[in-house]
mmCIF file of C-alpha atoms in Angstrom:
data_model
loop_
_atom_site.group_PDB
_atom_site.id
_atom_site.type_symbol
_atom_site.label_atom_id
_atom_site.label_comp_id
_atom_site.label_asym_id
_atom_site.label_seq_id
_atom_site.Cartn_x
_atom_site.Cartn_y
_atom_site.Cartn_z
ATOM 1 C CA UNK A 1 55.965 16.949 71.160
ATOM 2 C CA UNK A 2 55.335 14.045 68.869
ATOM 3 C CA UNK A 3 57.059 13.533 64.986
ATOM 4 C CA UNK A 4 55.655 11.034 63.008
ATOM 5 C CA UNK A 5 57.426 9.761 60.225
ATOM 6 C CA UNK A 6 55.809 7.972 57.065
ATOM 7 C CA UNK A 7 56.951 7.499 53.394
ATOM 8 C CA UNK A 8 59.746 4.523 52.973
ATOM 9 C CA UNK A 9 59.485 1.565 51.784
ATOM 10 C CA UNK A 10 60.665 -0.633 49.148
ATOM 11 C CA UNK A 11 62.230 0.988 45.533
ATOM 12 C CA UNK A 12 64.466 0.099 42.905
ATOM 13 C CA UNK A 13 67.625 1.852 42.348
ATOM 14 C CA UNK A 14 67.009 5.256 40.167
ATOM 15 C CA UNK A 15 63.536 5.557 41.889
ATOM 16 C CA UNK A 16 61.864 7.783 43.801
ATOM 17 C CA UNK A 17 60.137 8.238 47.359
ATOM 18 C CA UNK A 18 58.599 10.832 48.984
ATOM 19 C CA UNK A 19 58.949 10.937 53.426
ATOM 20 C CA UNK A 20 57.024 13.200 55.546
ATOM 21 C CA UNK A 21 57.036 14.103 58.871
ATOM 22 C CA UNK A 22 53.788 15.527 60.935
ATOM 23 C CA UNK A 23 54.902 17.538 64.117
ATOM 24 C CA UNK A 24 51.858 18.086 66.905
ATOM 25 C CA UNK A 25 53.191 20.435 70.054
ATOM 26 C CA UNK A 26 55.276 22.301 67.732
ATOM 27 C CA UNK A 27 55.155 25.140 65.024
ATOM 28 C CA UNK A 28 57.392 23.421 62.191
ATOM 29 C CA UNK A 29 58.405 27.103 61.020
ATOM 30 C CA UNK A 30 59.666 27.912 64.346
ATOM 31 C CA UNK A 31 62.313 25.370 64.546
ATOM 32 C CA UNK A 32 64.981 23.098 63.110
ATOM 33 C CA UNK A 33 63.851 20.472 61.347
ATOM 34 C CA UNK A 34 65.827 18.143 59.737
ATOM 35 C CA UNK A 35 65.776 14.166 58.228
ATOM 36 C CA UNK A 36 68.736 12.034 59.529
ATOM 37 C CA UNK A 37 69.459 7.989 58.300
ATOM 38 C CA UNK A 38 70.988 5.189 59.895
ATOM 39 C CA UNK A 39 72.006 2.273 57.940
ATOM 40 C CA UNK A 40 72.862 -1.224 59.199
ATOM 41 C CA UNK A 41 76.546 -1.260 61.058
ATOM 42 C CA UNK A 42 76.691 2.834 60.711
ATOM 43 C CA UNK A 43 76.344 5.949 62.967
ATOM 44 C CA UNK A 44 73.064 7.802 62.212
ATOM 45 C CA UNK A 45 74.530 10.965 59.541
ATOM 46 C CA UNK A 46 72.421 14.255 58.745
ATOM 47 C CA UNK A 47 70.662 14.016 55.595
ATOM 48 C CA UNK A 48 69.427 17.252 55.321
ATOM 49 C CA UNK A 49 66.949 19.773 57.487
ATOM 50 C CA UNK A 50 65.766 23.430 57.608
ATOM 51 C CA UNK A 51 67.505 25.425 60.073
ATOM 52 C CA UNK A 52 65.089 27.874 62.458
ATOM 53 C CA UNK A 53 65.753 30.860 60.138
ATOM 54 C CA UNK A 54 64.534 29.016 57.156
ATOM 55 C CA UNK A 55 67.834 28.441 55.550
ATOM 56 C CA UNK A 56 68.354 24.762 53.825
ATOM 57 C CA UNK A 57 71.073 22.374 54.512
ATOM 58 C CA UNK A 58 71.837 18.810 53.040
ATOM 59 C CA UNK A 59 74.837 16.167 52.914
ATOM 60 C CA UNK A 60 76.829 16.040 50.011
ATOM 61 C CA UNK A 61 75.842 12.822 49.209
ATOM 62 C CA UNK A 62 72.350 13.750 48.555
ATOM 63 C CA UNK A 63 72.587 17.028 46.831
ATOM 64 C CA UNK A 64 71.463 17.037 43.457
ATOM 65 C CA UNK A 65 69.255 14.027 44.240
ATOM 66 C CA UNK A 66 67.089 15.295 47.777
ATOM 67 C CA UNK A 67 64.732 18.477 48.246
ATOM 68 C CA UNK A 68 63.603 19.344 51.718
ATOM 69 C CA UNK A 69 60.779 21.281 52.173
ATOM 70 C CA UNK A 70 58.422 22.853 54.829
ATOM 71 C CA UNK A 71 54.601 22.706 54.638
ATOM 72 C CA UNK A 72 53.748 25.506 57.199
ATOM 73 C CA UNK A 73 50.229 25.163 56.885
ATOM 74 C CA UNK A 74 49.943 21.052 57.657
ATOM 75 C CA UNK A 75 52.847 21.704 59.930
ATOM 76 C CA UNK A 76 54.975 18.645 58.220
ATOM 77 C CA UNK A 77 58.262 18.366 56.618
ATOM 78 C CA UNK A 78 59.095 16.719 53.326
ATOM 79 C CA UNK A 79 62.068 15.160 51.907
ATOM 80 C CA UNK A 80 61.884 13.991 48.267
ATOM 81 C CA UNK A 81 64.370 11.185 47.368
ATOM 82 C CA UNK A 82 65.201 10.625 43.646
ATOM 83 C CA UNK A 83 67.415 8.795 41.780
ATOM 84 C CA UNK A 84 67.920 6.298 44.757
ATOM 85 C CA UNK A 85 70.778 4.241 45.373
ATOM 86 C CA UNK A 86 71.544 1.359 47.421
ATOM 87 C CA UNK A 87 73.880 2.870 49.858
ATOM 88 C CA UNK A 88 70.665 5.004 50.610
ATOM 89 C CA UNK A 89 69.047 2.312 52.626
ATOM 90 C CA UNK A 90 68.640 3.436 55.830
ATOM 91 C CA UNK A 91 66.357 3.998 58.275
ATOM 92 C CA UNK A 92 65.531 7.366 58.193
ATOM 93 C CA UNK A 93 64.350 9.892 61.440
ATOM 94 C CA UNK A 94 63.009 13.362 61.268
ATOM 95 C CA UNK A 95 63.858 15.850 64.351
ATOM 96 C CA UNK A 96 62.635 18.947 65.300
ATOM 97 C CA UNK A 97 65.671 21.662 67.416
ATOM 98 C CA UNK A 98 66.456 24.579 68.673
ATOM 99 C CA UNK A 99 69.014 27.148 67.672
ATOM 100 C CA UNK A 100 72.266 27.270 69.428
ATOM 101 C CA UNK A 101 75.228 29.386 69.662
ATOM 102 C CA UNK A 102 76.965 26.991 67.572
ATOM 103 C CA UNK A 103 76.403 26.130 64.088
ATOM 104 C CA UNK A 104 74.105 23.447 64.446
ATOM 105 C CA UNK A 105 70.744 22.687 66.257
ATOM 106 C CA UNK A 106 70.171 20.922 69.036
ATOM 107 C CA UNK A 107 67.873 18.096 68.291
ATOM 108 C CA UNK A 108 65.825 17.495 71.133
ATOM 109 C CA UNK A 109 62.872 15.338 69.685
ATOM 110 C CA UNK A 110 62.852 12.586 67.100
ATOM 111 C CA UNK A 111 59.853 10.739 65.338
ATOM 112 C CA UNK A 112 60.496 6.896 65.434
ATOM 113 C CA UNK A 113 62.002 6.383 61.925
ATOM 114 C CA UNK A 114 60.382 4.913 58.585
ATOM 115 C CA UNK A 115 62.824 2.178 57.000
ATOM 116 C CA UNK A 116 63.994 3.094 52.816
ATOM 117 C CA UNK A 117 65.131 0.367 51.619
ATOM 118 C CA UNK A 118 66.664 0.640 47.833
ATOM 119 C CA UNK A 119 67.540 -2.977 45.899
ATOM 120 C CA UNK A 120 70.129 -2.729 42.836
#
């Protein structure tokens, strides 16, 4: 299973960017999938994902400003980042899991991360 992560780069604060992330050895609709960051001096945090059944999940701090979506047919995974802010500069991983008996997936594969980085 390979993720490959594209998209960041360099934006002013109130912009936009646009990440994907092309899965080969797995069936994007069949799993998990979900976009995590990890800034300088911090844990890595969910940003926000597709759980196996379809349903959407994303961080408070992004709602309102971050769309996930599925592209069954290229077998890739978008997030769309508007209205940037600093504190979004990260570097950002996609993952692909499994369904668990708990709430959350377990994310067995990640792509090797794409840095954002957002100046004021």
């Amino acid at each position: 299973v390979q993720l490959q992560a594209f998209g960041g780069g360099l934006v002013q604060a109130g912009g936009s960017l646009r990440l994907s992330c092309a899965a080969s050895g797995r069936t994007v609709s069949r799993y998990a999938m979900g976009w995590f960051r990890q800034a300088p001096g911090k844990e890595r945090e969910f940003v926000a994902g597709f759980w196996s059944g379809g349903r959407t999940y994303r961080a408070d701090s992004v709602k309102g400003r971050f769309t996930v979506s599925r592209d069954n047919a290229k077998n890739t995974v978008t997030l769309q980042m508007n209205s940037l802010k600093p504190e979004d500069t990260a570097v950002y991983y996609c993952a692909l899991g499994r369904s668990t008996s708990g709430v959350n997936p377990s994310w067995d594969y990640w792509g090797q991360g794409t840095l954002v980085t957002v100046s004021s």
